[in-house]
Amino acid sequence: MINVGRKSLIILIRHGESDLNRTGIIQGQSDDAQLTGIGASQAKSIAEWLHGIDCDAIITSPLRRCIQTARLIAPVLRGNLTSISIDSRLLEIDFGPWTGRCRKEVANNYDEQYRQWRKRPFDLFLNNRYPVRDLYDRIETLASELQSTDSIPSAKIVVGHRGAISALIVSLLGLPKSHHHFLQIDRGSVTILQEISRNESKVEYELVCANERPGVSPADLVDFETEERTSSRGEVILVRHGQTDANMDRRYQGGMDMGLSATGRQNMELLAESFISVHPTRVISSPLQRARESAEILCSKLGSRVISERKDLHEFLYGVWEGMTEEEVIKYRTNEYSNWKARPAITSIPNAEHINDAYNRCMEIWEYYEQDLRYWGGSIVSVAHDIVNRLLICSALDLPASYIWKFRQTNASLSVLAVKDNYDGKLRMLNHSPYSLSRRLSDAWL
């Protein structure tokens, strides 16, 4: 059984494939669609993936495709769940005259508005209304309720549509509304947010994983055959190195040059199964041994391939914290630790790199990756570290370093970023890992 323990969870599920999804019809708030056999299979795979989770509530959009998905998932859940709650605030965006039309037809007949929808959705004016602003008016009230501090941490499942789920994520993470489209949310996918802090009135969340697709074979995991895929200039697959003994001890490594543990090597072997169908233009690694070893394991699956090193992919340098466990830092450097977790962009650790300097070097790395892929196309596998990968994600999404705690990076995990001219599906997947869900939700290691 997966028990959330001391931390609240919000599990966001996009409904499975519907018959209208298959034909490319924009559904909006219409209730004509129902799940296909593939859609039902996607829901059952999600149910199996979440099997045994200790759940307090399952909330769904009132539209049939979501209710069908929720009903296939609910029976395997544990906890205080007695019924499925229907919430009209989870309705999809009201697309007005676009509803019931083929996406390509809308793109041709509403050229300017469709471009606005893709690039500046919050400013979309359609049918004398701002439909995305209307969506946020109702979703923000739901987000506020989900963020309210319960006396006991809880796990809630929300089944909805791409637009509603995007708005919930943006609201719960405190992202700019210009980032409404930042995350690719495939049909039958799961995105999980977990509590990172709480006060008397509010719970703060981080993304634990995003666009996870239970039931998709590892070999197809990073093969994104979607509408967004066609407009990408290339993709960067960020990999965090496998586990080290210091990770198990929750010890800050920074510039310390440690190799992988036996568990770390084993989990990198499992993660490598996700790369069978990947043919990267380049594999680039941090010079530190734990990253280099991880890259070599991946390349053993990719066949003979040269690994390039970038010295600036090294981990954040923790100064006097290096070699200390998190428990020791909390005990002996309490104020520094509290500030690091609450306000990293303005925190100074003695003899350490400043987070803004690390952000600047990660910005330079991302700009290099972008230029490389815009010219050559394809994909780059970048093998590095926790803070560096978080900062690369922030750089790609034009978010400041203060957002680093919003994007978890587990040992032996991958995240996929697309090189695009806007935020539309720029983060394709976050923190996929061969670890079990319970282990990915644990804070037993650093």
XYZ file of C-alpha atoms in Angstrom:
446
model
C 0.000 0.000 0.000
C 1.217 3.503 -0.848
C 0.557 5.843 2.055
C 1.283 9.550 1.701
C 2.488 9.727 5.301
C 3.252 13.317 6.244
C 2.812 14.818 2.748
C -0.269 15.603 0.694
C -0.574 14.453 -2.918
C -2.593 15.681 -5.869
C -2.752 13.154 -8.717
C -3.918 14.682 -11.999
C -5.179 12.326 -14.703
C -6.165 13.265 -18.229
C -9.024 11.107 -19.509
C -8.255 8.226 -21.868
C -8.574 8.464 -25.634
C -12.095 9.267 -26.867
C -13.600 8.535 -30.270
C -13.425 12.250 -31.143
C -9.771 12.479 -30.047
C -9.006 9.842 -32.636
C -10.582 11.885 -35.446
C -8.909 15.167 -34.449
C -12.184 16.851 -33.474
C -12.050 19.648 -30.886
C -14.393 18.522 -28.114
C -14.369 21.405 -25.658
C -17.379 21.185 -23.353
C -19.424 18.928 -25.645
C -20.435 15.595 -24.138
C -20.723 13.566 -27.327
C -17.473 11.638 -26.932
C -16.846 8.422 -25.049
C -13.765 6.322 -24.423
C -12.445 4.065 -27.156
C -11.062 0.624 -26.385
C -7.617 2.236 -26.245
C -8.944 4.887 -23.850
C -10.390 2.248 -21.536
C -7.091 0.348 -21.672
C -5.220 3.551 -20.746
C -7.481 4.042 -17.723
C -6.956 0.434 -16.621
C -3.178 0.852 -16.924
C -3.385 3.946 -14.711
C -5.471 1.983 -12.204
C -2.839 -0.761 -12.104
C -0.050 1.818 -11.687
C -1.885 3.461 -8.768
C -3.013 0.150 -7.273
C -3.188 0.307 -3.507
C -2.738 4.054 -3.188
C -4.310 5.412 -0.016
C -6.753 7.915 -1.535
C -9.117 10.340 0.197
C -11.074 11.666 -2.789
C -11.495 11.295 -6.525
C -12.888 14.333 -8.312
C -13.881 14.395 -11.971
C -15.197 16.647 -14.693
C -18.898 16.000 -15.393
C -18.192 15.048 -19.011
C -18.659 11.404 -19.926
C -15.104 10.705 -21.088
C -13.781 11.743 -17.667
C -16.457 9.947 -15.652
C -15.750 6.733 -17.578
C -12.033 7.107 -16.832
C -12.665 7.764 -13.125
C -14.962 4.739 -12.805
C -12.287 2.442 -14.208
C -9.688 3.774 -11.752
C -11.673 4.120 -8.513
C -12.195 0.407 -7.655
C -8.473 -0.294 -7.099
C -7.881 2.641 -4.748
C -7.686 2.351 -0.966
C -8.412 4.733 1.868
C -11.415 6.871 2.724
C -12.863 6.891 -0.792
C -16.633 6.317 -0.755
C -17.738 7.845 -4.065
C -16.631 9.846 -7.090
C -17.260 13.589 -6.777
C -18.292 15.496 -9.905
C -17.083 19.101 -10.112
C -18.179 21.375 -12.971
C -15.121 23.586 -12.433
C -13.144 20.827 -14.164
C -15.016 21.287 -17.441
C -12.800 21.727 -20.481
C -12.304 25.154 -22.073
C -15.387 26.444 -23.906
C -14.099 26.691 -27.471
C -17.374 28.124 -28.810
C -17.426 27.976 -32.636
C -14.405 25.643 -32.705
C -16.282 22.876 -30.875
C -17.064 19.922 -33.114
C -14.642 21.021 -35.829
C -11.460 19.336 -37.000
C -8.309 20.938 -35.601
C -6.849 21.460 -39.080
C -10.046 23.175 -40.222
C -9.892 25.543 -37.252
C -6.217 26.299 -37.929
C -7.081 27.217 -41.533
C -10.300 29.179 -40.905
C -9.270 30.931 -37.667
C -5.626 31.426 -38.553
C -4.818 34.445 -36.368
C -6.836 33.284 -33.373
C -5.421 29.767 -33.587
C -1.862 31.124 -33.561
C -2.816 33.194 -30.534
C -4.193 30.060 -28.859
C -0.882 28.283 -29.365
C 1.407 31.175 -28.393
C -0.602 33.401 -26.012
C -3.582 31.333 -24.839
C -4.457 33.630 -21.945
C -5.136 36.437 -24.449
C -7.305 34.339 -26.783
C -10.488 36.282 -27.610
C -13.126 34.013 -29.118
C -16.860 34.451 -29.506
C -16.754 37.765 -27.561
C -15.097 36.076 -24.583
C -11.702 35.159 -23.166
C -12.186 31.387 -22.747
C -8.837 30.669 -21.055
C -9.361 33.492 -18.563
C -12.818 32.069 -17.845
C -11.177 28.686 -17.239
C -8.763 30.171 -14.683
C -11.574 31.990 -12.875
C -13.118 28.638 -11.958
C -9.945 26.526 -11.693
C -8.253 28.925 -9.260
C -11.059 28.429 -6.745
C -10.549 24.663 -6.960
C -6.767 25.074 -6.667
C -7.261 27.212 -3.571
C -9.366 24.457 -1.994
C -6.763 21.823 -2.880
C -4.039 23.996 -1.310
C -5.940 24.595 1.903
C -4.183 23.078 4.907
C -5.859 19.929 6.193
C -5.067 18.737 9.687
C -4.039 15.402 8.148
C -2.155 15.161 4.814
C -4.304 13.666 2.074
C -4.182 12.204 -1.425
C -6.686 13.450 -3.971
C -7.149 12.267 -7.556
C -8.466 14.697 -10.163
C -9.663 13.419 -13.558
C -10.027 16.120 -16.173
C -9.123 17.565 -19.552
C -5.874 18.975 -20.893
C -6.917 22.616 -20.443
C -8.255 22.171 -16.918
C -5.245 20.116 -15.803
C -2.836 22.681 -17.279
C -4.599 25.486 -15.417
C -4.500 23.516 -12.157
C -0.765 22.870 -12.488
C -0.003 26.515 -13.288
C -2.138 27.653 -10.338
C -0.788 25.122 -7.822
C 2.846 25.818 -8.742
C 2.399 29.596 -8.917
C 3.651 29.799 -12.514
C 2.890 32.751 -14.820
C -0.343 32.258 -16.770
C 1.669 32.752 -19.957
C 2.902 29.196 -19.245
C -0.545 27.615 -19.635
C 0.699 25.305 -22.417
C 4.175 24.618 -20.958
C 3.537 20.943 -20.178
C 2.586 18.301 -22.698
C -0.356 16.360 -21.275
C -1.122 13.268 -23.320
C -4.376 11.344 -23.169
C -4.264 8.716 -20.439
C -1.347 10.413 -18.669
C -0.664 11.049 -14.985
C 0.930 14.107 -13.375
C 1.625 14.100 -9.627
C 2.191 17.023 -7.272
C 3.502 16.468 -3.750
C 3.630 18.744 -0.737
C 6.999 20.382 -0.087
C 5.972 22.782 2.679
C 2.941 24.021 4.568
C 1.935 26.810 6.886
C -1.274 27.565 8.756
C -3.221 28.447 5.617
C -1.579 26.881 2.576
C 0.258 23.858 1.189
C 3.029 24.377 -1.389
C 3.547 21.702 -4.043
C 6.239 20.443 -6.418
C 5.915 18.355 -9.580
C 7.038 14.826 -8.737
C 6.412 13.524 -12.257
C 4.562 14.839 -15.280
C 2.995 13.267 -18.361
C 3.725 9.788 -17.045
C 2.062 7.238 -19.313
C 1.417 3.940 -17.521
C 1.125 1.020 -19.901
C 3.462 2.515 -22.516
C 6.418 0.196 -23.044
C 9.823 1.598 -22.032
C 11.003 1.448 -25.647
C 8.208 3.834 -26.713
C 8.354 6.080 -23.677
C 10.166 9.028 -25.226
C 8.646 8.624 -28.695
C 6.105 11.444 -28.557
C 3.821 10.883 -31.549
C 1.620 13.888 -30.907
C 0.561 17.059 -32.634
C 3.184 19.004 -30.681
C 5.921 16.583 -31.785
C 5.688 17.739 -35.403
C 6.564 21.349 -34.550
C 9.594 20.610 -32.361
C 13.063 21.580 -33.592
C 14.553 18.821 -31.472
C 14.558 17.479 -27.938
C 16.866 17.499 -24.938
C 16.603 14.458 -22.693
C 17.842 15.442 -19.240
C 19.097 12.498 -17.196
C 20.015 12.651 -13.534
C 22.819 10.229 -12.643
C 22.138 6.998 -10.775
C 22.253 6.669 -7.031
C 25.486 6.960 -5.031
C 26.181 5.961 -1.432
C 26.060 9.670 -0.544
C 22.535 9.909 -1.975
C 21.492 7.031 0.295
C 22.986 8.863 3.293
C 21.279 12.127 2.235
C 24.756 13.658 2.027
C 25.490 16.769 -0.056
C 28.003 15.871 -2.785
C 28.339 18.950 -4.967
C 31.822 18.775 -6.492
C 32.759 15.558 -4.654
C 33.651 12.940 -7.276
C 31.874 9.732 -6.263
C 30.956 6.748 -8.404
C 27.615 4.955 -8.607
C 26.521 2.422 -6.017
C 25.435 -1.068 -7.098
C 21.824 0.125 -6.847
C 22.662 3.177 -8.935
C 24.131 1.047 -11.708
C 21.163 -1.306 -11.614
C 18.628 1.504 -11.922
C 20.534 3.160 -14.751
C 20.351 -0.192 -16.576
C 16.573 -0.153 -16.114
C 16.303 3.483 -17.219
C 18.351 2.659 -20.313
C 15.435 0.539 -21.578
C 13.649 3.840 -22.275
C 16.355 4.751 -24.794
C 16.039 1.785 -27.140
C 14.142 3.825 -29.751
C 16.186 7.008 -29.218
C 18.857 7.999 -31.741
C 20.416 11.098 -30.158
C 22.543 13.488 -32.116
C 24.882 13.693 -29.140
C 25.385 12.350 -25.629
C 26.838 14.980 -23.290
C 27.888 14.364 -19.697
C 29.057 16.198 -16.622
C 32.738 15.387 -15.942
C 31.930 13.962 -12.494
C 32.270 10.192 -12.209
C 28.667 9.473 -11.174
C 27.353 11.216 -14.289
C 29.996 9.780 -16.622
C 29.273 6.226 -15.412
C 25.555 6.815 -15.973
C 26.198 8.070 -19.506
C 28.315 5.009 -20.278
C 25.496 2.692 -19.174
C 23.054 4.527 -21.445
C 25.471 4.356 -24.367
C 25.796 0.615 -23.923
C 22.114 0.453 -24.932
C 22.491 3.026 -27.688
C 25.396 1.173 -29.274
C 28.817 2.665 -29.880
C 28.550 6.397 -29.304
C 31.036 9.062 -28.245
C 30.318 10.816 -24.946
C 31.221 14.504 -24.891
C 31.955 16.212 -21.578
C 30.989 19.738 -20.591
C 32.821 20.970 -17.528
C 30.022 23.428 -16.744
C 27.525 20.543 -16.293
C 29.097 19.829 -12.882
C 26.760 19.836 -9.889
C 26.035 22.950 -7.817
C 29.008 23.534 -5.506
C 27.723 23.421 -1.921
C 30.800 24.857 -0.208
C 30.922 24.046 3.500
C 27.885 21.769 3.142
C 29.756 19.270 0.967
C 30.214 15.990 2.820
C 27.562 16.911 5.414
C 24.278 15.040 5.676
C 21.059 16.984 5.391
C 20.390 16.245 9.072
C 23.743 17.801 10.013
C 23.065 20.875 7.877
C 19.654 21.335 9.512
C 21.220 21.002 12.983
C 24.378 23.104 12.566
C 23.486 25.525 9.758
C 19.786 25.969 10.443
C 19.266 29.464 9.024
C 21.186 28.708 5.837
C 19.131 25.563 5.278
C 15.810 27.303 5.932
C 16.702 30.115 3.546
C 17.966 27.661 0.898
C 14.615 25.882 0.896
C 12.467 29.022 1.099
C 14.466 31.625 -0.871
C 17.285 29.919 -2.810
C 17.855 32.874 -5.142
C 18.928 35.127 -2.262
C 20.690 32.548 -0.072
C 24.459 32.482 0.424
C 26.244 29.350 1.654
C 29.885 29.888 2.754
C 32.405 28.918 0.047
C 29.532 27.766 -2.179
C 28.545 28.728 -5.669
C 25.666 31.227 -5.673
C 22.510 29.814 -7.203
C 22.292 32.766 -9.604
C 25.779 31.970 -10.923
C 24.754 28.341 -11.389
C 21.601 29.540 -13.151
C 23.670 31.680 -15.533
C 25.900 28.774 -16.528
C 22.829 26.564 -17.020
C 21.270 29.267 -19.174
C 24.404 29.201 -21.345
C 24.193 25.400 -21.580
C 20.519 25.550 -22.611
C 21.238 28.204 -25.237
C 23.984 25.963 -26.637
C 21.607 22.974 -26.767
C 18.969 25.087 -28.499
C 21.379 26.377 -31.137
C 22.738 22.891 -31.781
C 19.285 21.360 -32.264
C 17.883 24.241 -34.309
C 20.735 23.675 -36.734
C 21.018 19.870 -36.687
C 17.666 18.665 -35.305
C 17.423 15.313 -33.552
C 17.940 14.971 -29.818
C 20.631 15.444 -27.182
C 20.988 13.272 -24.092
C 22.405 15.413 -21.267
C 23.558 13.486 -18.179
C 24.055 15.630 -15.098
C 22.817 16.344 -11.563
C 19.855 17.369 -9.429
C 20.269 21.149 -9.161
C 21.763 21.508 -12.647
C 18.819 19.704 -14.258
C 16.328 21.756 -12.248
C 18.049 24.937 -13.429
C 18.121 23.735 -17.037
C 14.352 23.215 -16.852
C 13.899 26.714 -15.412
C 16.141 28.130 -18.158
C 14.207 26.368 -20.911
C 10.896 27.644 -19.518
C 12.144 31.211 -18.899
C 11.563 30.843 -15.167
C 13.936 32.353 -12.578
C 16.072 30.219 -10.275
C 13.531 30.675 -7.470
C 11.405 27.957 -9.138
C 13.967 25.142 -8.750
C 12.003 23.352 -6.021
C 8.986 23.009 -8.325
C 10.579 20.323 -10.543
C 11.788 17.170 -8.785
C 14.739 15.225 -10.179
C 15.102 11.682 -8.838
C 18.264 9.607 -9.228
C 18.194 7.630 -12.514
C 15.398 9.732 -13.986
C 14.755 11.411 -17.309
C 12.946 14.608 -18.269
C 12.309 15.704 -21.852
C 12.407 19.301 -23.114
C 11.462 20.315 -26.650
C 13.214 23.088 -28.550
C 10.333 25.301 -29.649
C 9.530 28.930 -30.376
C 6.879 29.056 -27.618
C 5.915 27.229 -24.425
C 3.433 24.909 -26.191
C 4.324 21.449 -24.884
C 7.907 22.508 -24.173
C 8.206 20.202 -21.167
C 7.224 16.841 -22.633
C 7.854 14.691 -19.561
C 9.257 15.233 -16.072
C 11.144 12.847 -13.817
C 10.314 9.483 -15.343
C 12.121 6.804 -13.369
C 12.302 3.001 -13.128
C 11.731 3.346 -9.388
C 8.360 2.330 -7.965
C 5.864 5.118 -7.328
C 6.203 4.734 -3.553
C 9.971 5.144 -3.780
C 9.654 8.198 -6.027
C 7.366 9.787 -3.445
C 9.789 9.040 -0.612
C 12.294 11.510 0.821
C 14.557 8.752 2.159
C 17.516 9.901 0.030
C 18.871 13.142 -1.400
